[in-house]
Amino acid sequence: MEPLNVEHAGRTLRGVLHLPRPHDAPVPAVVLCHGFGANRMEFGNIFVKLARDLAAQGVAAYRFDFAACGESDGDFAELTVTNQVAQVGAVLEALASHRALDPDRLSLLGMSLGGLTASLAATENPVRTLALWAPAALAVEANEPDEVEYWPEIVEKGYDDLFGQPVTRRFTEDGFGIDSWTKAAAFTGPVLLAAGTEDELFPDDVIDHYREIYADRLELHLFEDLDHCFETVPARAALVDLTAEFLLRTM
């Protein structure tokens, strides 16, 4: 594991690269995109576990903190989906020039808001395959800025608290202004989607949307009786295993 920072829009995005040892030829790599207000470890250090597992099997993994998260620079009040997509683009560009990595075998994985971000970034960058863990649907259920009116706290004071972080009007207007289903459908590679059946942030109609846009390119894994963060030890172990298997097979 080695530190690898990426510059974007005057801010430093801090991250670490897990490389297979030894590696004679350039290796494939996957970028891990964390969720809202999280960091490059993700819940229960699951990104660390996945990255180590992949590196042991010959695939590099890059974990980074989005701007204003973890150790990266930035103000959380400036968070938008569009900006996170741009950050992923900068990360992919940096990895494509890394001497140890194969620029033609780069993939994305995202958790929650990071999943939404990854699904959009995959349509703007040369990405081989895509893995989504409980991707956020907040910004795909409406496409009009006026939808922010349904969030009265933001209307009243300019932001709302979510997990101790400010959700601003800038964030909601940006997210609600993205036609995410149409844009995400432009990705033509293999897609893995994992979610819990009791995830209130990921209802059945959202699953149906993903089935529709990705069609036979989609591999769907539903975890019975679990919610957004795959809360049991067996479930998290299974999630790492099935994701690693998918990436190794499709990259």
PDB file of C-alpha atoms in Angstrom:
ATOM      1  CA  MET A   1       0.000   0.000   0.000  1.00  0.00           C
ATOM      2  CA  GLU A   2       1.393   3.397  -0.953  1.00  0.00           C
ATOM      3  CA  PRO A   3       0.090   6.972  -0.605  1.00  0.00           C
ATOM      4  CA  LEU A   4      -1.179   8.466  -3.856  1.00  0.00           C
ATOM      5  CA  ASN A   5      -2.778  11.911  -3.891  1.00  0.00           C
ATOM      6  CA  VAL A   6      -4.649  13.476  -6.806  1.00  0.00           C
ATOM      7  CA  GLU A   7      -5.065  17.194  -7.473  1.00  0.00           C
ATOM      8  CA  HIS A   8      -8.477  18.444  -8.572  1.00  0.00           C
ATOM      9  CA  ALA A   9      -9.781  22.020  -8.798  1.00  0.00           C
ATOM     10  CA  GLY A  10      -7.109  23.318  -6.450  1.00  0.00           C
ATOM     11  CA  ARG A  11      -7.749  20.672  -3.809  1.00  0.00           C
ATOM     12  CA  THR A  12      -5.773  17.606  -2.822  1.00  0.00           C
ATOM     13  CA  LEU A  13      -7.689  14.328  -2.823  1.00  0.00           C
ATOM     14  CA  ARG A  14      -5.815  11.984  -0.518  1.00  0.00           C
ATOM     15  CA  GLY A  15      -5.744   8.286  -1.131  1.00  0.00           C
ATOM     16  CA  VAL A  16      -3.790   5.046  -1.069  1.00  0.00           C
ATOM     17  CA  LEU A  17      -3.008   2.534  -3.793  1.00  0.00           C
ATOM     18  CA  HIS A  18      -2.938  -1.188  -3.046  1.00  0.00           C
ATOM     19  CA  LEU A  19      -0.643  -2.901  -5.560  1.00  0.00           C
ATOM     20  CA  PRO A  20      -0.130  -6.636  -6.062  1.00  0.00           C
ATOM     21  CA  ARG A  21       3.304  -7.838  -4.955  1.00  0.00           C
ATOM     22  CA  PRO A  22       5.155  -8.681  -7.075  1.00  0.00           C
ATOM     23  CA  HIS A  23       3.837  -7.179 -10.315  1.00  0.00           C
ATOM     24  CA  ASP A  24       5.994  -7.384 -13.415  1.00  0.00           C
ATOM     25  CA  ALA A  25       3.481  -6.174 -16.008  1.00  0.00           C
ATOM     26  CA  PRO A  26       0.926  -3.357 -15.639  1.00  0.00           C
ATOM     27  CA  VAL A  27      -2.073  -4.613 -13.669  1.00  0.00           C
ATOM     28  CA  PRO A  28      -5.798  -3.774 -13.758  1.00  0.00           C
ATOM     29  CA  ALA A  29      -7.107  -1.385 -11.116  1.00  0.00           C
ATOM     30  CA  VAL A  30     -10.419  -0.505  -9.494  1.00  0.00           C
ATOM     31  CA  VAL A  31     -11.285   2.844  -7.888  1.00  0.00           C
ATOM     32  CA  LEU A  32     -13.338   2.579  -4.684  1.00  0.00           C
ATOM     33  CA  CYS A  33     -15.818   5.457  -4.206  1.00  0.00           C
ATOM     34  CA  HIS A  34     -17.155   5.882  -0.663  1.00  0.00           C
ATOM     35  CA  GLY A  35     -20.584   7.065   0.420  1.00  0.00           C
ATOM     36  CA  PHE A  36     -21.978  10.348   1.757  1.00  0.00           C
ATOM     37  CA  GLY A  37     -19.806  11.788   4.522  1.00  0.00           C
ATOM     38  CA  ALA A  38     -17.738   8.612   4.761  1.00  0.00           C
ATOM     39  CA  ASN A  39     -14.080   8.083   3.878  1.00  0.00           C
ATOM     40  CA  ARG A  40     -11.749   5.730   2.061  1.00  0.00           C
ATOM     41  CA  MET A  41     -12.097   3.041   4.755  1.00  0.00           C
ATOM     42  CA  GLU A  42     -15.913   2.762   4.449  1.00  0.00           C
ATOM     43  CA  PHE A  43     -18.099   1.034   7.041  1.00  0.00           C
ATOM     44  CA  GLY A  44     -16.293  -1.617   9.074  1.00  0.00           C
ATOM     45  CA  ASN A  45     -13.138  -0.961   7.031  1.00  0.00           C
ATOM     46  CA  ILE A  46     -14.729  -2.956   4.212  1.00  0.00           C
ATOM     47  CA  PHE A  47     -12.907  -1.000   1.492  1.00  0.00           C
ATOM     48  CA  VAL A  48      -9.609  -1.938   3.133  1.00  0.00           C
ATOM     49  CA  LYS A  49     -10.598  -5.606   3.214  1.00  0.00           C
ATOM     50  CA  LEU A  50     -11.696  -5.584  -0.418  1.00  0.00           C
ATOM     51  CA  ALA A  51      -8.566  -3.737  -1.564  1.00  0.00           C
ATOM     52  CA  ARG A  52      -6.277  -6.200   0.200  1.00  0.00           C
ATOM     53  CA  ASP A  53      -8.218  -9.145  -1.206  1.00  0.00           C
ATOM     54  CA  LEU A  54      -7.983  -7.783  -4.743  1.00  0.00           C
ATOM     55  CA  ALA A  55      -4.269  -7.002  -4.452  1.00  0.00           C
ATOM     56  CA  ALA A  56      -3.609 -10.552  -3.269  1.00  0.00           C
ATOM     57  CA  GLN A  57      -5.274 -11.776  -6.463  1.00  0.00           C
ATOM     58  CA  GLY A  58      -3.430  -9.489  -8.871  1.00  0.00           C
ATOM     59  CA  VAL A  59      -5.731  -6.440  -9.095  1.00  0.00           C
ATOM     60  CA  ALA A  60      -4.755  -2.999  -7.792  1.00  0.00           C
ATOM     61  CA  ALA A  61      -7.263  -0.974  -5.776  1.00  0.00           C
ATOM     62  CA  TYR A  62      -7.272   2.770  -5.154  1.00  0.00           C
ATOM     63  CA  ARG A  63      -9.100   4.120  -2.108  1.00  0.00           C
ATOM     64  CA  PHE A  64      -9.482   7.888  -1.810  1.00  0.00           C
ATOM     65  CA  ASP A  65     -11.410  10.499   0.142  1.00  0.00           C
ATOM     66  CA  PHE A  66     -13.735  12.713  -1.871  1.00  0.00           C
ATOM     67  CA  ALA A  67     -13.196  16.450  -1.346  1.00  0.00           C
ATOM     68  CA  ALA A  68     -14.147  17.556   2.195  1.00  0.00           C
ATOM     69  CA  CYS A  69     -14.260  13.931   3.360  1.00  0.00           C
ATOM     70  CA  GLY A  70     -11.657  12.024   5.335  1.00  0.00           C
ATOM     71  CA  GLU A  71      -8.295  13.734   4.918  1.00  0.00           C
ATOM     72  CA  SER A  72      -8.996  15.462   1.605  1.00  0.00           C
ATOM     73  CA  ASP A  73      -9.214  19.233   1.219  1.00  0.00           C
ATOM     74  CA  GLY A  74     -12.488  21.090   0.794  1.00  0.00           C
ATOM     75  CA  ASP A  75     -15.675  22.397   2.391  1.00  0.00           C
ATOM     76  CA  PHE A  76     -18.488  19.853   2.788  1.00  0.00           C
ATOM     77  CA  ALA A  77     -21.092  22.535   2.087  1.00  0.00           C
ATOM     78  CA  GLU A  78     -19.767  22.609  -1.499  1.00  0.00           C
ATOM     79  CA  LEU A  79     -20.544  18.916  -2.088  1.00  0.00           C
ATOM     80  CA  THR A  80     -22.423  18.074  -5.297  1.00  0.00           C
ATOM     81  CA  VAL A  81     -22.825  14.886  -7.303  1.00  0.00           C
ATOM     82  CA  THR A  82     -21.499  16.647 -10.398  1.00  0.00           C
ATOM     83  CA  ASN A  83     -18.324  17.649  -8.578  1.00  0.00           C
ATOM     84  CA  GLN A  84     -17.799  14.136  -7.235  1.00  0.00           C
ATOM     85  CA  VAL A  85     -18.133  12.752 -10.762  1.00  0.00           C
ATOM     86  CA  ALA A  86     -15.432  15.196 -11.873  1.00  0.00           C
ATOM     87  CA  GLN A  87     -13.198  14.065  -9.015  1.00  0.00           C
ATOM     88  CA  VAL A  88     -13.525  10.452 -10.131  1.00  0.00           C
ATOM     89  CA  GLY A  89     -12.538  11.546 -13.632  1.00  0.00           C
ATOM     90  CA  ALA A  90      -9.384  13.167 -12.241  1.00  0.00           C
ATOM     91  CA  VAL A  91      -8.570  10.016 -10.289  1.00  0.00           C
ATOM     92  CA  LEU A  92      -8.997   7.807 -13.357  1.00  0.00           C
ATOM     93  CA  GLU A  93      -6.782  10.122 -15.390  1.00  0.00           C
ATOM     94  CA  ALA A  94      -4.065   9.919 -12.740  1.00  0.00           C
ATOM     95  CA  LEU A  95      -4.261   6.136 -12.551  1.00  0.00           C
ATOM     96  CA  ALA A  96      -4.150   5.797 -16.339  1.00  0.00           C
ATOM     97  CA  SER A  97      -0.702   7.392 -16.295  1.00  0.00           C
ATOM     98  CA  HIS A  98       0.639   5.285 -13.419  1.00  0.00           C
ATOM     99  CA  ARG A  99       3.445   3.049 -14.646  1.00  0.00           C
ATOM    100  CA  ALA A 100       2.244   0.019 -12.632  1.00  0.00           C
ATOM    101  CA  LEU A 101      -1.337   0.112 -13.936  1.00  0.00           C
ATOM    102  CA  ASP A 102      -2.980  -0.943 -17.191  1.00  0.00           C
ATOM    103  CA  PRO A 103      -4.903   2.110 -18.499  1.00  0.00           C
ATOM    104  CA  ASP A 104      -7.193  -0.139 -20.548  1.00  0.00           C
ATOM    105  CA  ARG A 105      -8.353  -2.118 -17.506  1.00  0.00           C
ATOM    106  CA  LEU A 106      -9.708   0.446 -15.065  1.00  0.00           C
ATOM    107  CA  SER A 107     -12.984  -0.116 -13.208  1.00  0.00           C
ATOM    108  CA  LEU A 108     -15.171   1.625 -10.635  1.00  0.00           C
ATOM    109  CA  LEU A 109     -16.890   0.515  -7.443  1.00  0.00           C
ATOM    110  CA  GLY A 110     -19.162   2.760  -5.417  1.00  0.00           C
ATOM    111  CA  MET A 111     -21.072   2.547  -2.146  1.00  0.00           C
ATOM    112  CA  SER A 112     -24.295   4.540  -1.646  1.00  0.00           C
ATOM    113  CA  LEU A 113     -23.682   8.095  -2.932  1.00  0.00           C
ATOM    114  CA  GLY A 114     -20.382   6.777  -4.244  1.00  0.00           C
ATOM    115  CA  GLY A 115     -22.390   4.228  -6.221  1.00  0.00           C
ATOM    116  CA  LEU A 116     -24.485   6.925  -7.856  1.00  0.00           C
ATOM    117  CA  THR A 117     -21.291   8.872  -8.546  1.00  0.00           C
ATOM    118  CA  ALA A 118     -19.558   5.824 -10.034  1.00  0.00           C
ATOM    119  CA  SER A 119     -22.525   4.994 -12.276  1.00  0.00           C
ATOM    120  CA  LEU A 120     -22.363   8.488 -13.783  1.00  0.00           C
ATOM    121  CA  ALA A 121     -18.562   8.703 -13.979  1.00  0.00           C
ATOM    122  CA  ALA A 122     -18.490   5.379 -15.826  1.00  0.00           C
ATOM    123  CA  THR A 123     -20.273   7.017 -18.762  1.00  0.00           C
ATOM    124  CA  GLU A 124     -17.699   9.823 -19.054  1.00  0.00           C
ATOM    125  CA  ASN A 125     -14.478   7.837 -18.719  1.00  0.00           C
ATOM    126  CA  PRO A 126     -12.892   4.673 -20.157  1.00  0.00           C
ATOM    127  CA  VAL A 127     -14.141   2.182 -17.567  1.00  0.00           C
ATOM    128  CA  ARG A 128     -14.125  -1.577 -18.092  1.00  0.00           C
ATOM    129  CA  THR A 129     -16.648  -2.685 -15.476  1.00  0.00           C
ATOM    130  CA  LEU A 130     -18.826  -1.244 -12.700  1.00  0.00           C
ATOM    131  CA  ALA A 131     -19.755  -2.499  -9.212  1.00  0.00           C
ATOM    132  CA  LEU A 132     -22.473  -0.778  -7.167  1.00  0.00           C
ATOM    133  CA  TRP A 133     -23.204  -1.346  -3.483  1.00  0.00           C
ATOM    134  CA  ALA A 134     -26.597   0.050  -2.435  1.00  0.00           C
ATOM    135  CA  PRO A 135     -26.221   3.021  -4.806  1.00  0.00           C
ATOM    136  CA  ALA A 136     -28.004   6.160  -3.627  1.00  0.00           C
ATOM    137  CA  ALA A 137     -31.288   6.994  -5.307  1.00  0.00           C
ATOM    138  CA  LEU A 138     -31.830  10.440  -3.736  1.00  0.00           C
ATOM    139  CA  ALA A 139     -30.743  12.260  -6.859  1.00  0.00           C
ATOM    140  CA  VAL A 140     -32.460  10.031  -9.380  1.00  0.00           C
ATOM    141  CA  GLU A 141     -36.059  10.168  -8.224  1.00  0.00           C
ATOM    142  CA  ALA A 142     -36.686  13.703  -9.471  1.00  0.00           C
ATOM    143  CA  ASN A 143     -35.211  15.945 -12.101  1.00  0.00           C
ATOM    144  CA  GLU A 144     -36.485  19.412 -11.261  1.00  0.00           C
ATOM    145  CA  PRO A 145     -34.805  21.942  -8.943  1.00  0.00           C
ATOM    146  CA  ASP A 146     -38.208  22.703  -7.418  1.00  0.00           C
ATOM    147  CA  GLU A 147     -38.091  19.283  -5.736  1.00  0.00           C
ATOM    148  CA  VAL A 148     -35.863  20.886  -3.100  1.00  0.00           C
ATOM    149  CA  GLU A 149     -39.052  22.397  -1.687  1.00  0.00           C
ATOM    150  CA  TYR A 150     -39.838  18.944  -0.306  1.00  0.00           C
ATOM    151  CA  TRP A 151     -36.854  19.396   2.041  1.00  0.00           C
ATOM    152  CA  PRO A 152     -38.246  22.140   4.310  1.00  0.00           C
ATOM    153  CA  GLU A 153     -35.172  22.410   6.545  1.00  0.00           C
ATOM    154  CA  ILE A 154     -33.065  23.416   3.551  1.00  0.00           C
ATOM    155  CA  VAL A 155     -35.648  25.972   2.491  1.00  0.00           C
ATOM    156  CA  GLU A 156     -35.788  27.414   6.011  1.00  0.00           C
ATOM    157  CA  LYS A 157     -32.101  27.625   6.956  1.00  0.00           C
ATOM    158  CA  GLY A 158     -30.158  26.806   3.800  1.00  0.00           C
ATOM    159  CA  TYR A 159     -29.053  23.326   4.851  1.00  0.00           C
ATOM    160  CA  ASP A 160     -30.134  20.221   6.725  1.00  0.00           C
ATOM    161  CA  ASP A 161     -28.117  17.926   8.967  1.00  0.00           C
ATOM    162  CA  LEU A 162     -27.509  14.425   7.638  1.00  0.00           C
ATOM    163  CA  PHE A 163     -25.171  12.201   9.657  1.00  0.00           C
ATOM    164  CA  GLY A 164     -23.702  15.373  11.150  1.00  0.00           C
ATOM    165  CA  GLN A 165     -22.927  16.901   7.760  1.00  0.00           C
ATOM    166  CA  PRO A 166     -24.661  19.807   6.001  1.00  0.00           C
ATOM    167  CA  VAL A 167     -26.859  18.944   3.019  1.00  0.00           C
ATOM    168  CA  THR A 168     -27.225  22.199   1.098  1.00  0.00           C
ATOM    169  CA  ARG A 169     -29.538  23.554  -1.553  1.00  0.00           C
ATOM    170  CA  ARG A 170     -26.572  23.401  -3.920  1.00  0.00           C
ATOM    171  CA  PHE A 171     -26.400  19.627  -3.389  1.00  0.00           C
ATOM    172  CA  THR A 172     -30.115  18.988  -3.861  1.00  0.00           C
ATOM    173  CA  GLU A 173     -30.534  21.262  -6.881  1.00  0.00           C
ATOM    174  CA  ASP A 174     -27.523  19.661  -8.546  1.00  0.00           C
ATOM    175  CA  GLY A 175     -28.710  16.131  -7.821  1.00  0.00           C
ATOM    176  CA  PHE A 176     -32.322  16.711  -8.793  1.00  0.00           C
ATOM    177  CA  GLY A 177     -31.130  18.347 -12.007  1.00  0.00           C
ATOM    178  CA  ILE A 178     -29.385  15.198 -13.244  1.00  0.00           C
ATOM    179  CA  ASP A 179     -31.283  12.760 -15.438  1.00  0.00           C
ATOM    180  CA  SER A 180     -29.376   9.960 -13.777  1.00  0.00           C
ATOM    181  CA  TRP A 181     -31.227   6.971 -15.212  1.00  0.00           C
ATOM    182  CA  THR A 182     -30.758   8.125 -18.787  1.00  0.00           C
ATOM    183  CA  LYS A 183     -27.124   9.009 -18.229  1.00  0.00           C
ATOM    184  CA  ALA A 184     -26.235   5.826 -16.345  1.00  0.00           C
ATOM    185  CA  ALA A 185     -27.817   3.704 -19.079  1.00  0.00           C
ATOM    186  CA  ALA A 186     -25.077   4.829 -21.471  1.00  0.00           C
ATOM    187  CA  PHE A 187     -22.567   2.544 -19.742  1.00  0.00           C
ATOM    188  CA  THR A 188     -22.271  -0.628 -21.808  1.00  0.00           C
ATOM    189  CA  GLY A 189     -19.991  -2.795 -19.674  1.00  0.00           C
ATOM    190  CA  PRO A 190     -20.782  -5.449 -17.055  1.00  0.00           C
ATOM    191  CA  VAL A 191     -22.469  -4.195 -13.866  1.00  0.00           C
ATOM    192  CA  LEU A 192     -22.709  -5.769 -10.422  1.00  0.00           C
ATOM    193  CA  LEU A 193     -25.405  -4.479  -8.070  1.00  0.00           C
ATOM    194  CA  ALA A 194     -25.617  -5.552  -4.414  1.00  0.00           C
ATOM    195  CA  ALA A 195     -28.257  -4.338  -1.957  1.00  0.00           C
ATOM    196  CA  GLY A 196     -30.157  -5.373   1.162  1.00  0.00           C
ATOM    197  CA  THR A 197     -33.853  -6.187   0.869  1.00  0.00           C
ATOM    198  CA  GLU A 198     -34.638  -4.010   3.924  1.00  0.00           C
ATOM    199  CA  ASP A 199     -32.736  -0.959   2.699  1.00  0.00           C
ATOM    200  CA  GLU A 200     -35.200   1.939   2.946  1.00  0.00           C
ATOM    201  CA  LEU A 201     -32.897   4.023   0.750  1.00  0.00           C
ATOM    202  CA  PHE A 202     -33.076   1.415  -2.004  1.00  0.00           C
ATOM    203  CA  PRO A 203     -36.722   0.404  -2.602  1.00  0.00           C
ATOM    204  CA  ASP A 204     -37.954  -2.146  -5.129  1.00  0.00           C
ATOM    205  CA  ASP A 205     -38.768   0.450  -7.783  1.00  0.00           C
ATOM    206  CA  VAL A 206     -35.131   1.569  -7.787  1.00  0.00           C
ATOM    207  CA  ILE A 207     -34.015  -2.030  -8.314  1.00  0.00           C
ATOM    208  CA  ASP A 208     -36.477  -2.230 -11.201  1.00  0.00           C
ATOM    209  CA  HIS A 209     -34.933   0.890 -12.749  1.00  0.00           C
ATOM    210  CA  TYR A 210     -31.468  -0.666 -12.621  1.00  0.00           C
ATOM    211  CA  ARG A 211     -32.782  -3.891 -14.130  1.00  0.00           C
ATOM    212  CA  GLU A 212     -34.288  -1.868 -16.960  1.00  0.00           C
ATOM    213  CA  ILE A 213     -31.277   0.294 -17.803  1.00  0.00           C
ATOM    214  CA  TYR A 214     -28.586  -2.388 -17.496  1.00  0.00           C
ATOM    215  CA  ALA A 215     -30.659  -5.343 -18.773  1.00  0.00           C
ATOM    216  CA  ASP A 216     -28.613  -8.494 -19.343  1.00  0.00           C
ATOM    217  CA  ARG A 217     -25.395  -6.673 -18.372  1.00  0.00           C
ATOM    218  CA  LEU A 218     -26.559  -6.628 -14.739  1.00  0.00           C
ATOM    219  CA  GLU A 219     -25.615  -9.149 -12.052  1.00  0.00           C
ATOM    220  CA  LEU A 220     -27.954  -8.562  -9.100  1.00  0.00           C
ATOM    221  CA  HIS A 221     -27.247  -9.806  -5.570  1.00  0.00           C
ATOM    222  CA  LEU A 222     -29.888  -9.154  -2.912  1.00  0.00           C
ATOM    223  CA  PHE A 223     -29.093  -9.736   0.767  1.00  0.00           C
ATOM    224  CA  GLU A 224     -32.216 -10.864   2.618  1.00  0.00           C
ATOM    225  CA  ASP A 225     -33.306  -8.919   5.715  1.00  0.00           C
ATOM    226  CA  LEU A 226     -30.359  -6.515   5.604  1.00  0.00           C
ATOM    227  CA  ASP A 227     -30.421  -2.754   5.160  1.00  0.00           C
ATOM    228  CA  HIS A 228     -28.097  -0.133   3.735  1.00  0.00           C
ATOM    229  CA  CYS A 229     -24.755  -1.174   5.238  1.00  0.00           C
ATOM    230  CA  PHE A 230     -24.884  -4.989   5.031  1.00  0.00           C
ATOM    231  CA  GLU A 231     -24.694  -5.226   8.837  1.00  0.00           C
ATOM    232  CA  THR A 232     -23.650  -8.822   9.543  1.00  0.00           C
ATOM    233  CA  VAL A 233     -20.213 -10.415   9.496  1.00  0.00           C
ATOM    234  CA  PRO A 234     -21.278 -13.163   7.032  1.00  0.00           C
ATOM    235  CA  ALA A 235     -22.958 -10.644   4.714  1.00  0.00           C
ATOM    236  CA  ARG A 236     -19.939  -8.366   4.566  1.00  0.00           C
ATOM    237  CA  ALA A 237     -17.617 -11.308   3.932  1.00  0.00           C
ATOM    238  CA  ALA A 238     -19.908 -12.505   1.149  1.00  0.00           C
ATOM    239  CA  LEU A 239     -20.082  -8.998  -0.315  1.00  0.00           C
ATOM    240  CA  VAL A 240     -16.291  -8.773  -0.514  1.00  0.00           C
ATOM    241  CA  ASP A 241     -16.007 -12.251  -2.024  1.00  0.00           C
ATOM    242  CA  LEU A 242     -18.668 -11.840  -4.706  1.00  0.00           C
ATOM    243  CA  THR A 243     -17.378  -8.384  -5.639  1.00  0.00           C
ATOM    244  CA  ALA A 244     -13.795  -9.588  -5.971  1.00  0.00           C
ATOM    245  CA  GLU A 245     -14.938 -12.538  -8.072  1.00  0.00           C
ATOM    246  CA  PHE A 246     -16.952 -10.256 -10.357  1.00  0.00           C
ATOM    247  CA  LEU A 247     -14.097  -7.803 -10.842  1.00  0.00           C
ATOM    248  CA  LEU A 248     -11.514 -10.522 -11.492  1.00  0.00           C
ATOM    249  CA  ARG A 249     -13.818 -12.095 -14.067  1.00  0.00           C
ATOM    250  CA  THR A 250     -14.825  -8.924 -15.908  1.00  0.00           C
ATOM    251  CA  MET A 251     -11.704  -6.729 -15.866  1.00  0.00           C
TER     252      MET A 251
END
